[in-house]
Short mmCIF file of C-alpha atoms in Angstrom, two decimals:
data_model
loop_
_atom_site.label_atom_id
_atom_site.label_comp_id
_atom_site.label_asym_id
_atom_site.label_seq_id
_atom_site.Cartn_x
_atom_site.Cartn_y
_atom_site.Cartn_z
CA MET A 1 -9.33 -0.61 3.49
CA ALA A 2 -8.70 2.79 1.97
CA ASP A 3 -11.53 4.18 4.10
CA ALA A 4 -10.46 2.50 7.35
CA ARG A 5 -8.27 4.38 9.84
CA LEU A 6 -5.57 2.15 11.37
CA SER A 7 -4.89 2.05 15.09
CA ASP A 8 -1.59 3.50 16.29
CA THR A 9 -0.96 0.51 18.57
CA PRO A 10 -0.12 -2.88 17.04
CA VAL A 11 -1.26 -6.10 18.71
CA GLU A 12 1.15 -9.03 18.96
CA LEU A 13 0.06 -12.65 19.38
CA THR A 14 1.97 -15.92 19.67
CA VAL A 15 0.69 -19.01 17.86
CA THR A 16 -0.05 -21.85 20.27
CA SER A 17 0.29 -25.55 19.55
CA GLN A 18 -3.50 -25.80 19.30
CA GLU A 19 -3.46 -23.16 16.57
CA ALA A 20 -0.81 -24.92 14.46
CA ASN A 21 -1.63 -25.13 10.75
CA TRP A 22 -4.48 -22.61 11.06
CA ARG A 23 -4.87 -20.20 8.16
CA LEU A 24 -3.73 -16.71 9.05
CA ASP A 25 -7.13 -15.16 8.30
CA ALA A 26 -8.94 -17.79 10.41
CA PHE A 27 -6.48 -17.18 13.26
CA LEU A 28 -7.27 -13.46 13.21
CA VAL A 29 -11.03 -14.03 13.06
CA TYR A 30 -10.73 -16.23 16.17
CA HIS A 31 -8.79 -13.60 18.11
CA PHE A 32 -10.71 -10.56 16.81
CA PRO A 33 -14.36 -11.68 16.41
CA ALA A 34 -15.62 -8.10 16.15
CA TYR A 35 -13.96 -7.88 12.71
CA SER A 36 -15.33 -9.66 9.66
CA ARG A 37 -13.15 -12.18 7.85
CA SER A 38 -13.28 -10.13 4.65
CA LEU A 39 -12.06 -7.01 6.45
CA LEU A 40 -9.22 -8.93 8.12
CA ARG A 41 -8.17 -10.32 4.74
CA GLN A 42 -7.97 -6.75 3.48
CA VAL A 43 -5.81 -5.83 6.48
CA ILE A 44 -3.46 -8.72 5.64
CA THR A 45 -3.28 -7.80 1.95
CA ALA A 46 -2.64 -4.15 2.82
CA GLY A 47 0.42 -5.11 4.89
CA GLY A 48 -1.18 -4.60 8.30
CA VAL A 49 -0.18 -8.09 9.47
CA THR A 50 3.27 -9.67 9.76
CA VAL A 51 4.33 -13.18 10.78
CA ASP A 52 7.81 -13.20 12.37
CA ASP A 53 8.28 -9.69 10.93
CA LYS A 54 7.48 -10.79 7.39
CA GLY A 55 4.38 -10.23 5.27
CA ALA A 56 2.06 -13.16 4.61
CA LYS A 57 -1.04 -14.07 2.62
CA PRO A 58 -4.47 -14.79 4.15
CA ALA A 59 -4.11 -18.52 3.41
CA TYR A 60 -0.67 -18.81 5.06
CA ARG A 61 -0.52 -21.79 7.46
CA LEU A 62 0.83 -20.87 10.89
CA LYS A 63 3.40 -22.75 12.97
CA PRO A 64 3.60 -22.95 16.78
CA GLY A 65 5.64 -20.18 18.36
CA GLN A 66 5.34 -17.75 15.45
CA ARG A 67 4.70 -14.09 16.31
CA VAL A 68 1.75 -12.47 14.56
CA ARG A 69 1.76 -8.67 14.66
CA VAL A 70 -1.47 -6.91 13.68
CA VAL A 71 -2.37 -3.27 13.10
CA LEU A 72 -6.16 -3.17 13.12
CA PRO A 73 -8.48 -0.60 11.55
CA GLU A 74 -11.00 1.15 13.73
CA LEU A 75 -14.39 -0.46 13.86
CA PRO A 76 -17.25 1.55 12.32
CA ARG A 77 -18.35 4.52 14.40
CA GLN A 78 -21.79 3.09 15.05
CA CYS A 79 -23.34 -0.26 15.73
CA PRO A 80 -26.71 -0.74 14.06
CA LYS A 81 -29.48 1.02 15.92
CA PRO A 82 -32.92 -0.61 15.99
CA GLU A 83 -35.18 0.90 13.31
CA ASN A 84 -38.80 0.07 12.66
CA ILE A 85 -38.33 -1.01 9.05
CA PRO A 86 -40.85 -3.60 7.84
CA VAL A 87 -39.29 -6.77 6.45
CA GLU A 88 -40.90 -9.97 5.18
CA VAL A 89 -40.11 -13.01 7.35
CA ILE A 90 -40.53 -16.17 5.26
CA TYR A 91 -39.42 -18.65 7.95
CA GLU A 92 -38.74 -18.41 11.66
CA ASP A 93 -38.11 -20.61 14.71
CA ASP A 94 -36.08 -20.42 17.93
CA TRP A 95 -32.80 -20.93 16.07
CA LEU A 96 -33.02 -18.81 12.94
CA ALA A 97 -35.08 -16.67 10.63
CA VAL A 98 -35.08 -16.21 6.88
CA ILE A 99 -35.83 -12.72 5.60
CA ASN A 100 -36.89 -11.80 2.06
CA LYS A 101 -34.57 -8.80 1.72
CA PRO A 102 -36.02 -6.03 -0.44
CA PRO A 103 -33.90 -4.57 -3.24
CA GLY A 104 -31.88 -1.50 -2.32
CA MET A 105 -31.40 -2.46 1.33
CA VAL A 106 -27.81 -2.64 2.59
CA VAL A 107 -27.27 -5.66 4.85
CA HIS A 108 -25.14 -4.08 7.57
CA PRO A 109 -23.81 -0.59 8.39
CA ALA A 110 -20.88 0.64 6.34
CA ARG A 111 -19.44 3.94 5.23
CA GLY A 112 -22.28 6.00 3.79
CA HIS A 113 -24.94 3.57 5.02
CA TRP A 114 -25.31 4.00 8.77
CA SER A 115 -29.10 3.65 8.81
CA GLY A 116 -31.83 1.84 6.94
CA THR A 117 -29.93 -1.46 6.94
CA LEU A 118 -31.20 -4.99 7.38
CA ALA A 119 -29.15 -5.17 10.59
CA SER A 120 -31.13 -2.23 12.01
CA ALA A 121 -34.43 -3.80 10.93
CA ILE A 122 -33.73 -7.14 12.64
CA GLN A 123 -32.39 -5.36 15.74
CA TYR A 124 -35.82 -3.79 16.08
CA LEU A 125 -37.62 -7.01 15.21
CA TYR A 126 -35.70 -9.36 17.52
CA GLY A 127 -34.07 -7.06 20.07
CA GLY A 128 -31.12 -8.72 21.75
CA LYS A 129 -32.10 -12.20 20.57
CA LEU A 130 -29.50 -12.38 17.80
CA SER A 131 -26.09 -14.00 17.45
CA THR A 132 -22.97 -11.99 18.25
CA LEU A 133 -20.35 -13.99 16.33
CA GLY A 134 -20.36 -11.53 13.45
CA GLY A 135 -19.35 -8.72 15.78
CA PRO A 136 -21.34 -5.72 17.04
CA ASN A 137 -21.77 -4.37 13.52
CA ARG A 138 -23.46 -7.53 12.21
CA PRO A 139 -25.84 -8.95 14.82
CA GLY A 140 -27.40 -12.15 13.51
CA ILE A 141 -25.87 -11.74 10.05
CA VAL A 142 -24.49 -15.06 8.75
CA HIS A 143 -23.94 -14.15 5.09
CA ARG A 144 -24.69 -11.20 2.86
CA LEU A 145 -26.32 -10.09 -0.38
CA ASP A 146 -25.45 -7.08 -2.53
CA ALA A 147 -27.65 -4.08 -1.76
CA ASP A 148 -29.45 -4.32 -5.13
CA THR A 149 -29.96 -8.11 -4.89
CA SER A 150 -33.25 -9.10 -3.31
CA GLY A 151 -34.21 -12.37 -1.69
CA ALA A 152 -33.58 -14.95 1.00
CA ILE A 153 -31.01 -14.21 3.68
CA LEU A 154 -30.40 -16.30 6.82
CA ILE A 155 -30.42 -14.73 10.28
CA ALA A 156 -29.02 -16.57 13.34
CA LYS A 157 -30.78 -15.98 16.66
CA HIS A 158 -27.89 -17.16 18.85
CA ASP A 159 -24.21 -18.02 18.59
CA LEU A 160 -24.62 -21.80 18.40
CA ALA A 161 -26.93 -21.43 15.41
CA HIS A 162 -24.57 -18.92 13.81
CA GLY A 163 -21.53 -21.17 14.18
CA LYS A 164 -23.27 -24.18 12.64
CA LEU A 165 -24.73 -22.16 9.76
CA ALA A 166 -21.45 -20.38 9.05
CA ALA A 167 -19.69 -23.76 8.91
CA GLN A 168 -22.13 -24.90 6.22
CA PHE A 169 -21.34 -21.84 4.10
CA ALA A 170 -17.61 -22.45 4.57
CA GLU A 171 -18.00 -26.11 3.61
CA ARG A 172 -20.22 -25.20 0.62
CA THR A 173 -23.11 -27.38 1.75
CA VAL A 174 -25.65 -24.55 1.48
CA ASP A 175 -27.57 -24.80 -1.79
CA LYS A 176 -28.16 -21.34 -3.22
CA THR A 177 -30.44 -20.74 -6.20
CA TYR A 178 -30.83 -17.29 -7.75
CA LEU A 179 -33.26 -16.08 -10.38
CA ALA A 180 -31.94 -13.61 -12.93
CA LEU A 181 -33.41 -11.78 -15.89
CA VAL A 182 -30.66 -11.37 -18.48
CA SER A 183 -30.09 -9.42 -21.66
CA GLY A 184 -29.70 -11.81 -24.54
CA VAL A 185 -30.64 -15.47 -24.78
CA PRO A 186 -28.18 -18.27 -23.94
CA ASP A 187 -27.67 -20.83 -26.71
CA ARG A 188 -27.70 -23.75 -24.28
CA ASP A 189 -30.48 -24.88 -21.99
CA ALA A 190 -27.93 -25.26 -19.18
CA ASP A 191 -24.20 -24.76 -18.77
CA TRP A 192 -21.42 -24.94 -16.20
CA ILE A 193 -19.25 -21.83 -16.02
CA ASP A 194 -15.82 -22.49 -14.50
CA GLN A 195 -13.81 -19.27 -14.69
CA PRO A 196 -11.56 -17.74 -12.00
CA ILE A 197 -12.52 -14.34 -10.61
CA GLY A 198 -10.25 -11.60 -9.31
CA VAL A 199 -10.17 -7.86 -8.89
CA HIS A 200 -10.47 -5.93 -12.16
CA PRO A 201 -6.99 -4.74 -13.24
CA ARG A 202 -8.05 -1.10 -13.71
CA GLN A 203 -11.35 -0.64 -11.84
CA ARG A 204 -10.81 -1.77 -8.27
CA GLU A 205 -14.51 -1.68 -7.38
CA LYS A 206 -15.22 -4.34 -10.01
CA MET A 207 -14.37 -8.01 -10.39
CA ALA A 208 -13.37 -9.75 -13.62
CA ILE A 209 -12.44 -13.10 -15.16
CA ARG A 210 -8.70 -13.37 -14.41
CA ARG A 211 -7.29 -16.60 -15.85
CA PHE A 212 -3.63 -15.71 -15.43
CA ASP A 213 -3.78 -13.77 -12.16
CA PRO A 214 -2.22 -15.79 -9.29
CA GLU A 215 -4.45 -13.90 -6.84
CA ALA A 216 -7.66 -14.86 -8.69
CA ARG A 217 -9.87 -17.49 -7.05
CA SER A 218 -11.62 -20.41 -8.72
CA ALA A 219 -15.34 -19.88 -9.28
CA GLN A 220 -18.04 -22.16 -10.61
CA THR A 221 -21.67 -21.41 -11.51
CA LEU A 222 -24.32 -23.70 -13.01
CA TYR A 223 -27.14 -21.96 -14.83
CA ARG A 224 -30.37 -23.21 -16.41
CA VAL A 225 -32.64 -21.37 -18.82
CA LEU A 226 -36.19 -21.32 -17.44
CA GLU A 227 -37.86 -19.13 -20.09
CA ARG A 228 -36.71 -17.59 -23.35
CA PHE A 229 -38.05 -14.31 -24.74
CA ASP A 230 -37.19 -12.17 -27.74
CA GLY A 231 -33.95 -10.56 -26.57
CA PHE A 232 -34.20 -11.65 -22.94
CA ALA A 233 -34.23 -14.77 -20.77
CA LEU A 234 -35.15 -15.89 -17.27
CA ILE A 235 -32.51 -18.17 -15.78
CA SER A 236 -31.75 -19.89 -12.50
CA ALA A 237 -28.15 -19.70 -11.30
CA HIS A 238 -26.55 -22.04 -8.79
CA PRO A 239 -23.16 -20.76 -7.54
CA LYS A 240 -20.91 -23.55 -6.27
CA THR A 241 -18.46 -21.02 -4.86
CA GLY A 242 -19.19 -17.67 -3.24
CA ARG A 243 -16.96 -15.12 -4.91
CA THR A 244 -17.76 -11.41 -4.94
CA HIS A 245 -20.19 -10.57 -7.78
CA GLN A 246 -19.76 -14.15 -9.05
CA ILE A 247 -23.07 -14.67 -10.85
CA ARG A 248 -22.99 -11.21 -12.39
CA VAL A 249 -19.42 -11.63 -13.68
CA HIS A 250 -20.01 -15.14 -15.00
CA LEU A 251 -23.23 -14.28 -16.85
CA ALA A 252 -21.65 -11.19 -18.40
CA HIS A 253 -18.74 -13.40 -19.48
CA VAL A 254 -21.04 -15.68 -21.49
CA GLY A 255 -22.69 -12.69 -23.16
CA CYS A 256 -25.89 -12.55 -21.13
CA PRO A 257 -25.40 -9.94 -18.41
CA VAL A 258 -27.96 -9.50 -15.64
CA LEU A 259 -30.53 -6.95 -16.74
CA CYS A 260 -29.87 -3.41 -15.43
CA ASP A 261 -26.51 -4.36 -13.94
CA ARG A 262 -24.73 -1.02 -14.10
CA GLN A 263 -21.26 -2.47 -13.49
CA TYR A 264 -21.30 -5.47 -15.81
CA GLY A 265 -24.23 -4.94 -18.18
CA GLY A 266 -23.84 -1.38 -19.38
CA ARG A 267 -27.40 -0.23 -18.70
CA ALA A 268 -29.05 1.36 -15.67
CA VAL A 269 -32.79 1.10 -16.34
CA LEU A 270 -35.37 -0.81 -18.35
CA THR A 271 -38.47 0.99 -19.59
CA ARG A 272 -41.86 -0.44 -20.47
CA GLY A 273 -41.53 1.10 -23.89
CA GLU A 274 -38.38 -0.91 -24.61
CA ILE A 275 -40.20 -4.18 -23.98
CA ARG A 276 -43.29 -3.06 -25.92
CA ARG A 277 -41.18 -1.43 -28.66
CA ASP A 278 -42.92 1.88 -27.99
CA PRO A 279 -40.30 4.69 -27.71
CA SER A 280 -42.91 7.12 -26.35
CA ASP A 281 -43.48 5.00 -23.21
CA GLU A 282 -40.66 5.94 -20.83
CA THR A 283 -42.17 4.30 -17.74
CA VAL A 284 -39.28 2.77 -15.78
CA LEU A 285 -39.96 -0.83 -14.76
CA LEU A 286 -36.53 -1.74 -13.41
CA SER A 287 -33.68 0.38 -12.07
CA ARG A 288 -31.49 -2.21 -10.32
CA GLN A 289 -29.86 -5.49 -11.24
CA ALA A 290 -32.51 -8.16 -11.85
CA LEU A 291 -31.02 -10.71 -9.46
CA HIS A 292 -33.03 -12.43 -6.73
CA ALA A 293 -31.85 -14.95 -4.11
CA TRP A 294 -34.71 -17.38 -4.74
CA LYS A 295 -34.02 -20.51 -2.71
CA LEU A 296 -31.78 -21.54 0.19
CA GLY A 297 -31.23 -25.18 1.11
CA PHE A 298 -29.40 -25.95 4.34
CA THR A 299 -29.27 -28.30 7.33
CA HIS A 300 -31.18 -26.93 10.30
CA PRO A 301 -28.62 -26.28 13.06
CA GLY A 302 -30.98 -27.55 15.77
CA THR A 303 -32.84 -30.49 14.25
CA GLY A 304 -30.24 -31.67 11.74
CA GLN A 305 -32.97 -31.91 9.09
CA ARG A 306 -32.41 -30.67 5.57
CA MET A 307 -34.75 -27.81 4.67
CA GLU A 308 -35.37 -25.39 1.81
CA VAL A 309 -36.94 -21.94 1.88
CA GLU A 310 -38.13 -19.90 -1.08
CA ALA A 311 -38.37 -16.11 -1.34
CA PRO A 312 -41.24 -14.75 -3.47
CA LEU A 313 -40.28 -12.51 -6.36
CA PRO A 314 -40.21 -8.76 -5.65
CA GLN A 315 -42.67 -6.54 -7.49
CA ASP A 316 -40.18 -5.00 -9.94
CA ILE A 317 -38.87 -8.30 -11.34
CA ALA A 318 -42.36 -9.82 -11.34
CA GLN A 319 -43.69 -6.85 -13.36
CA VAL A 320 -40.90 -7.10 -15.92
CA LEU A 321 -41.51 -10.83 -16.25
CA GLU A 322 -45.22 -10.22 -16.83
CA GLU A 323 -44.43 -7.68 -19.58
CA LEU A 324 -41.94 -10.05 -21.23
CA ARG A 325 -44.47 -12.89 -21.25
CA ARG A 326 -47.06 -10.62 -22.82
CA TYR A 327 -44.99 -8.69 -25.36
CA ARG A 328 -41.77 -10.69 -25.94
CA SER A 329 -43.02 -14.28 -25.83
CA LEU A 330 -41.43 -16.34 -28.59
CA GLU A 331 -44.72 -18.18 -29.06
CA ASN A 332 -46.56 -14.91 -29.71
CA ILE A 333 -43.89 -13.74 -32.14
CA GLN A 334 -43.97 -16.99 -34.11
CA ARG A 335 -47.75 -16.87 -34.58
#
């Protein structure tokens, strides 16, 4: 919100009987579909929305006849322009597509990232055959991944598909499985992490475990150890909730941060020499967080059938895994 310029003209709406008991943020998304829900929540929190001349929280339940006054930020200067950027399509039909997003690609345009986005790539790939429910800045985009996180991301080809897929995310019926390489080795083969997440008290760009913060939101992640190495591990993570940076915060909390996670792990790169214990080999194998959206399970919006798609590992994580199996295998060390 600090980067968004507010309009000089407020908009005033009256809650109808059909909108009774709606959450305030859902009410605003309905009336202003060009704005994302997360952005509208920020507007509410920043004091840009009043209900009967009083401030309110995003989850506030509205009553018929109430007056909602909104001061909206300007939309981004540009909508995504089609760009011929190759992307790997791992599933596609008339309703949706699943893209294996490469690491380093921003999902949709934002300040400082007006080109080279996934939104621009799919605009070129599919032209106007994308949903519009996310607004002009997010054609076809149903959910998002961090720029440095690779893997499976759903794209809706029309509004009916988008609405049905978005409802599944809201109802938490989408099964998401991530692969992560972590520093350290968990003691347990599997564990359930149930710790609330909120904004870091001093670093606003970060999230943190916030047990006593009333604004923190519940968050649950199940993880399983797939392979153990000397000093590292490969795990699968299954987030039950979808909080910002959830997997990264939860794994750092249990002492096994995602490898090369600058914000929560304290390191920026991994060299080949570190794995091989050869200080002279400074070849960089990994320079982004080793987190990959591996599998997505969801109900097809057209057929009603349950389906699962899997995104192949990107080259950087696959190369690190190969080096770990060769030089940090516990079996090799024990021999």
